[in-house]
mmCIF file of C-alpha atoms in Angstrom:
data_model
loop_
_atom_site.group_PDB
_atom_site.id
_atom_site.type_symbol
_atom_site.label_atom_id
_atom_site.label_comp_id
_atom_site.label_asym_id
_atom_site.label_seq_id
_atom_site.Cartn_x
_atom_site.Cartn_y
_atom_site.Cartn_z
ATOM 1 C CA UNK A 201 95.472 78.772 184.311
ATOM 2 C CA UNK A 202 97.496 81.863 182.960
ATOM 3 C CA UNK A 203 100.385 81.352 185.048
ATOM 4 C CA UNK A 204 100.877 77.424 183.858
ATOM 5 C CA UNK A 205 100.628 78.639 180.471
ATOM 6 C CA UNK A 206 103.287 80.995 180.950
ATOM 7 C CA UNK A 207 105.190 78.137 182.403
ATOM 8 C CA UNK A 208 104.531 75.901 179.866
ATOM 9 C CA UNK A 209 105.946 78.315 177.500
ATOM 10 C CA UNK A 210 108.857 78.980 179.325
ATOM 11 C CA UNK A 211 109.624 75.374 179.287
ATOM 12 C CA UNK A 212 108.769 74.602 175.367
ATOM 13 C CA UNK A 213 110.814 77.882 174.677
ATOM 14 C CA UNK A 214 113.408 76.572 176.737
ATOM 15 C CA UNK A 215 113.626 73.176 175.405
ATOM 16 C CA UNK A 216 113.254 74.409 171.751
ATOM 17 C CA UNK A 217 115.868 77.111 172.295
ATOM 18 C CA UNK A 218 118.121 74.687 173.546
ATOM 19 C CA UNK A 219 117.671 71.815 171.025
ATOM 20 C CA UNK A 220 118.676 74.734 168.159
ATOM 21 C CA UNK A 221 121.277 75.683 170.219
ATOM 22 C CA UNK A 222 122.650 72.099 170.663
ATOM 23 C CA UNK A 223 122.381 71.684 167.084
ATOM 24 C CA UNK A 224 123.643 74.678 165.867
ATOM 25 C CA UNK A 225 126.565 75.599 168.360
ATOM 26 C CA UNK A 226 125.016 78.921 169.299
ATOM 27 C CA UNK A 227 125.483 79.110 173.150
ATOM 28 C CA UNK A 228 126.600 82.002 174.061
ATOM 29 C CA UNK A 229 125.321 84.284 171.290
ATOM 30 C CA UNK A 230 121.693 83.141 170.956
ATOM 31 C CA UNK A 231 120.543 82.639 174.323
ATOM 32 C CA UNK A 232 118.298 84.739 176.183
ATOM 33 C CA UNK A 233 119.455 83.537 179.138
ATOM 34 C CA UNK A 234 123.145 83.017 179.234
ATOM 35 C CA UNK A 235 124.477 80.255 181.352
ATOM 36 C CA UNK A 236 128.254 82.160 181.873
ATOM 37 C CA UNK A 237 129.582 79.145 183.025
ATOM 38 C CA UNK A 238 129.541 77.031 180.321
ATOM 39 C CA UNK A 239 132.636 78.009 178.407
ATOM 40 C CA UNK A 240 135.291 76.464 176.228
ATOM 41 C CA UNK A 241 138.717 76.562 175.444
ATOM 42 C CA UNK A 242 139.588 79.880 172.537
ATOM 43 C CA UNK A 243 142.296 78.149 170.434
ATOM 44 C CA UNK A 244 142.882 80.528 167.369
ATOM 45 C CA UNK A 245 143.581 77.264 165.445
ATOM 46 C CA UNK A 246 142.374 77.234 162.251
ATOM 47 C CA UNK A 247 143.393 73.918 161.142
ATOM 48 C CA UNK A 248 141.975 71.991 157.804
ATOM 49 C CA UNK A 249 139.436 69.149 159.086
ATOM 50 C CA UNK A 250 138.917 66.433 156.334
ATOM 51 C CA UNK A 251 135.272 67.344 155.554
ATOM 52 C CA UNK A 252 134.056 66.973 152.234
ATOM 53 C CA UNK A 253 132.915 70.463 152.514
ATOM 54 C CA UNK A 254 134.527 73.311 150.063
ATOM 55 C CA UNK A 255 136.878 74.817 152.134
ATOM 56 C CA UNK A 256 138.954 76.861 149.886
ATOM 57 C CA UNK A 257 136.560 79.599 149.822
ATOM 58 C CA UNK A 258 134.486 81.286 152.374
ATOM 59 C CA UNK A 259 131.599 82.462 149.471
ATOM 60 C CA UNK A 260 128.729 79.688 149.375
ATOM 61 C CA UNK A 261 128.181 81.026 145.136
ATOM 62 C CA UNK A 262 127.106 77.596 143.327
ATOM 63 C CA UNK A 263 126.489 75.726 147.086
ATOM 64 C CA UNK A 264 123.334 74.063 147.731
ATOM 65 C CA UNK A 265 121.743 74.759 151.099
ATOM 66 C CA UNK A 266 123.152 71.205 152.284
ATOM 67 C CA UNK A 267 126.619 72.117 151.135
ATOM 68 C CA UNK A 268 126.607 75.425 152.918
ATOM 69 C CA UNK A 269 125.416 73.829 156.097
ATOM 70 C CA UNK A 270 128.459 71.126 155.426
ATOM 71 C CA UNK A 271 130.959 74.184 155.276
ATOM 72 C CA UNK A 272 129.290 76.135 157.817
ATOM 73 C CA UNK A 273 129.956 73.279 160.115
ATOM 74 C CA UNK A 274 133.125 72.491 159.149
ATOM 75 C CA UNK A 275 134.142 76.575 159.742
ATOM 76 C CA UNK A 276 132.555 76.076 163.407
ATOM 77 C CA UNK A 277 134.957 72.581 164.022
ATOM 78 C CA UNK A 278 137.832 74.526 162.770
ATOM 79 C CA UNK A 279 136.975 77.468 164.969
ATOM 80 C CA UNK A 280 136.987 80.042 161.772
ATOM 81 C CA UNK A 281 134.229 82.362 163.096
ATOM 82 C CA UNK A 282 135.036 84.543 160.501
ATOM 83 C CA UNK A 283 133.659 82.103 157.945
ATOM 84 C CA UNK A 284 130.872 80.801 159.677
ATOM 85 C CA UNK A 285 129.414 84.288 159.884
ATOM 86 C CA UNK A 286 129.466 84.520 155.811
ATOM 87 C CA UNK A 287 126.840 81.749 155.671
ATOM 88 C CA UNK A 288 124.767 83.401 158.246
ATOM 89 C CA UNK A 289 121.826 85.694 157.138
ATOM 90 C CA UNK A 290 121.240 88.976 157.775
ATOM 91 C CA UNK A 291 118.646 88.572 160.304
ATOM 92 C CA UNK A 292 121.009 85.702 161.736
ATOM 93 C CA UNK A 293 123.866 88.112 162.359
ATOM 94 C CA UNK A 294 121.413 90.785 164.055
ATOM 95 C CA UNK A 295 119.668 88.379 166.032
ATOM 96 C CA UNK A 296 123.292 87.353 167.329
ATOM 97 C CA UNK A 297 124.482 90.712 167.364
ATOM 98 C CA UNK A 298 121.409 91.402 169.839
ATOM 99 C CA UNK A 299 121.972 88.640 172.269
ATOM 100 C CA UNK A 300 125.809 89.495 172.513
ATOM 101 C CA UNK A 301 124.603 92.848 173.201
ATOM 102 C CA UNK A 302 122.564 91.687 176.287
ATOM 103 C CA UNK A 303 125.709 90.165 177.835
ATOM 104 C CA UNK A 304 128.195 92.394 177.296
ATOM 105 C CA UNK A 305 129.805 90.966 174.376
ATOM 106 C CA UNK A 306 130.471 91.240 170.927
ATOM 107 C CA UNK A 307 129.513 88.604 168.470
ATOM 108 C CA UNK A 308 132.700 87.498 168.351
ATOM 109 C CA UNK A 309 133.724 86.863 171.777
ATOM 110 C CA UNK A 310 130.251 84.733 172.113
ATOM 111 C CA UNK A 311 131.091 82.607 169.132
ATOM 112 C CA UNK A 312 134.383 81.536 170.752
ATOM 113 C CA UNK A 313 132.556 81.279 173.959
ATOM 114 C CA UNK A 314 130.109 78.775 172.646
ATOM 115 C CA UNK A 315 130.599 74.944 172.822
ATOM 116 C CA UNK A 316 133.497 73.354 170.393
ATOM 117 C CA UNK A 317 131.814 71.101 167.206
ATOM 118 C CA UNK A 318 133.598 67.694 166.340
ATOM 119 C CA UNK A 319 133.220 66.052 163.078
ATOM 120 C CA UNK A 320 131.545 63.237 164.138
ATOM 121 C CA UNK A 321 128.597 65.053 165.526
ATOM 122 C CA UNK A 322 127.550 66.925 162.358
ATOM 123 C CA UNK A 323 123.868 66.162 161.788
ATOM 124 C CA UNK A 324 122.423 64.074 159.561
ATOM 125 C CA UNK A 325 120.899 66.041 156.353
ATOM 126 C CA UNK A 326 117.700 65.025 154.217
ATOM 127 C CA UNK A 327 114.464 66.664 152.512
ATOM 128 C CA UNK A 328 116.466 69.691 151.054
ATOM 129 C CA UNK A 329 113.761 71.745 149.700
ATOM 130 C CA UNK A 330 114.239 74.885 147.105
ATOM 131 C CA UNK A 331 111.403 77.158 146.645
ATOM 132 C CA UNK A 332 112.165 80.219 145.182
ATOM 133 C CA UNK A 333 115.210 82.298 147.313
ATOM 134 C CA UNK A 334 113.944 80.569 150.482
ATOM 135 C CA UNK A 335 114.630 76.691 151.134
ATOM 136 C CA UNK A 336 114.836 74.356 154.086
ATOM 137 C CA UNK A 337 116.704 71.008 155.270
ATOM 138 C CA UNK A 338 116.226 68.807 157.876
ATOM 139 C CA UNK A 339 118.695 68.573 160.483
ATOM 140 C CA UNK A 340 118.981 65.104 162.654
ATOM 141 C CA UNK A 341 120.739 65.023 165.585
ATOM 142 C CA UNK A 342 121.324 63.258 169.079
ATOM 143 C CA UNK A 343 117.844 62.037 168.021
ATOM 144 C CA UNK A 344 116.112 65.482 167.590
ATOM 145 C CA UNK A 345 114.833 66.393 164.031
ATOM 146 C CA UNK A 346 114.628 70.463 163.277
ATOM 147 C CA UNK A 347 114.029 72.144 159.841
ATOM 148 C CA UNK A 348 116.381 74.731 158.890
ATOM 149 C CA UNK A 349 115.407 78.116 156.623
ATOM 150 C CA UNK A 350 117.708 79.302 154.218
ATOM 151 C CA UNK A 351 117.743 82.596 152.474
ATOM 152 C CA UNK A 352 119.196 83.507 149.091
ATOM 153 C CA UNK A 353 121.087 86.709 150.137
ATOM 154 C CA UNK A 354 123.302 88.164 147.134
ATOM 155 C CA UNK A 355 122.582 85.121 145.163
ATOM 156 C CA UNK A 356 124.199 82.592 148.028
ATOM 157 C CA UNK A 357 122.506 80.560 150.407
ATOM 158 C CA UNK A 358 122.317 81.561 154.020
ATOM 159 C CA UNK A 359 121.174 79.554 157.423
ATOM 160 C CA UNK A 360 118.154 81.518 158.651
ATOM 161 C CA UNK A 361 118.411 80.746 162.182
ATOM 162 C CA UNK A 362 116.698 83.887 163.028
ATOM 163 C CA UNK A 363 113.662 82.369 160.969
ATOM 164 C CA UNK A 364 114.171 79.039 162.458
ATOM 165 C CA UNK A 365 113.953 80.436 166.308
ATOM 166 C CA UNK A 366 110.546 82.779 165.266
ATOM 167 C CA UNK A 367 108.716 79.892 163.840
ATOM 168 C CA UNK A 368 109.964 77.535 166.909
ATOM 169 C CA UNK A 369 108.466 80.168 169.085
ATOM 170 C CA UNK A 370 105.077 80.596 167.254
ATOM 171 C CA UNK A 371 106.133 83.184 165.391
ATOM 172 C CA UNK A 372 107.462 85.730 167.648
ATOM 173 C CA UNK A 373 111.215 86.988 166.677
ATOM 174 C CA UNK A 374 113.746 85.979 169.372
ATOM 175 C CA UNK A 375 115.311 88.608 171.403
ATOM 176 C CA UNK A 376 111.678 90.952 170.780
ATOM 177 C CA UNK A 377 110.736 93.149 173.590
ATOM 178 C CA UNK A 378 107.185 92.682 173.111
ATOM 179 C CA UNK A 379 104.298 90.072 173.367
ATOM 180 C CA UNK A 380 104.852 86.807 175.693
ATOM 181 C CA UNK A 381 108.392 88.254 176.045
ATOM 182 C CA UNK A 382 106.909 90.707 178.124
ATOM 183 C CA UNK A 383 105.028 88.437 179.502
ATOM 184 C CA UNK A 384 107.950 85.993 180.358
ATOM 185 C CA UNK A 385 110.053 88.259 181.778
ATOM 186 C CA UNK A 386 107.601 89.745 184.172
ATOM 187 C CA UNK A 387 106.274 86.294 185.869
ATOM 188 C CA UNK A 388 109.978 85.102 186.162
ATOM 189 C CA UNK A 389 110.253 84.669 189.983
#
């Protein structure tokens, strides 16, 4: 019975992991388990899209949490990694930093590694909720519903994907070394 729970968490981690991933446009840098040969084309282009996101500054001061994910996304279509980190938390940036780490990379290189964004397939946004410096929205897309944490870091709203993976893992902070990790790991055969 152990071993087809272990399986069954492998495959709910796996299916969670990539449903954020698919939603968020963290490939390369988030994954445990890197699939190398999914890569796309590097174009330094930093070209305006017409979003209705603020674009002419890369703070999120004065944004809701639905207007930071807006220009978050919008950064990711126009390929500005730079910006897309500033409305990353903390924990976000370590938990990517971490998972570059494991595949030789730097943060950097895996953003511009992961899978390109178009305009059309920004999710669909609803339920924001502000309680306190934490606050969530729900994110709709390709038919898959996920709530995403924000922190108030420095008085700006940040995605908390690092808080989104944890609680989409039962609590257990991705890229830990402990616990069903462990666990994982060693019955991978």
């Amino acid at each position: 019975m152990r071993k087809e729970s272990v399986r069954m968490l492998k495959r709910d981690r796996s299916v969670i992991l990539a449903l954020a991933l698919g939603v968020l446009m963290f490939g390369a840098a988030c994954s445990r388990s890197a699939n190398s040969g999914n890569t796309s084309s590097t174009s330094g282009s930093n070209k305006s899209s017409s979003s209705s996101a603020p674009t002419s500054t890369s703070s999120s001061a004065g944004m809701s949490p639905s207007e930071v994910f807006k220009a978050y996304y919008d950064a990711q279509v126009r390929k500005d990694y730079d910006t897309v980190k500033k409305y990353l938390s903390q924990g976000t940036i370590q938990m990517m930093e971490e998972g570059a780490k494991k595949q030789g990379k730097t943060v950097d290189e895996a953003l511009k590694e992961s899978p390109g964004v178009s305009p059309s397939d920004m999710p669909q946004m609803s339920n924001e909720q502000i309680n306190g410096d934490t606050a969530t929205v729900d994110l709709m897309a390709q038919g898959q519903k996920i709530t995403m944490p924000y922190v108030k870091e420095g008085g700006e709203w940040k995605l908390a994907m690092d808080k989104l993976l944890a609680d989409m893992m039962g609590g257990h902070q991705p890229g830990g070394d402990k616990g069903d990790n462990e666990v994982l790991d060693n019955n991978n055969h």
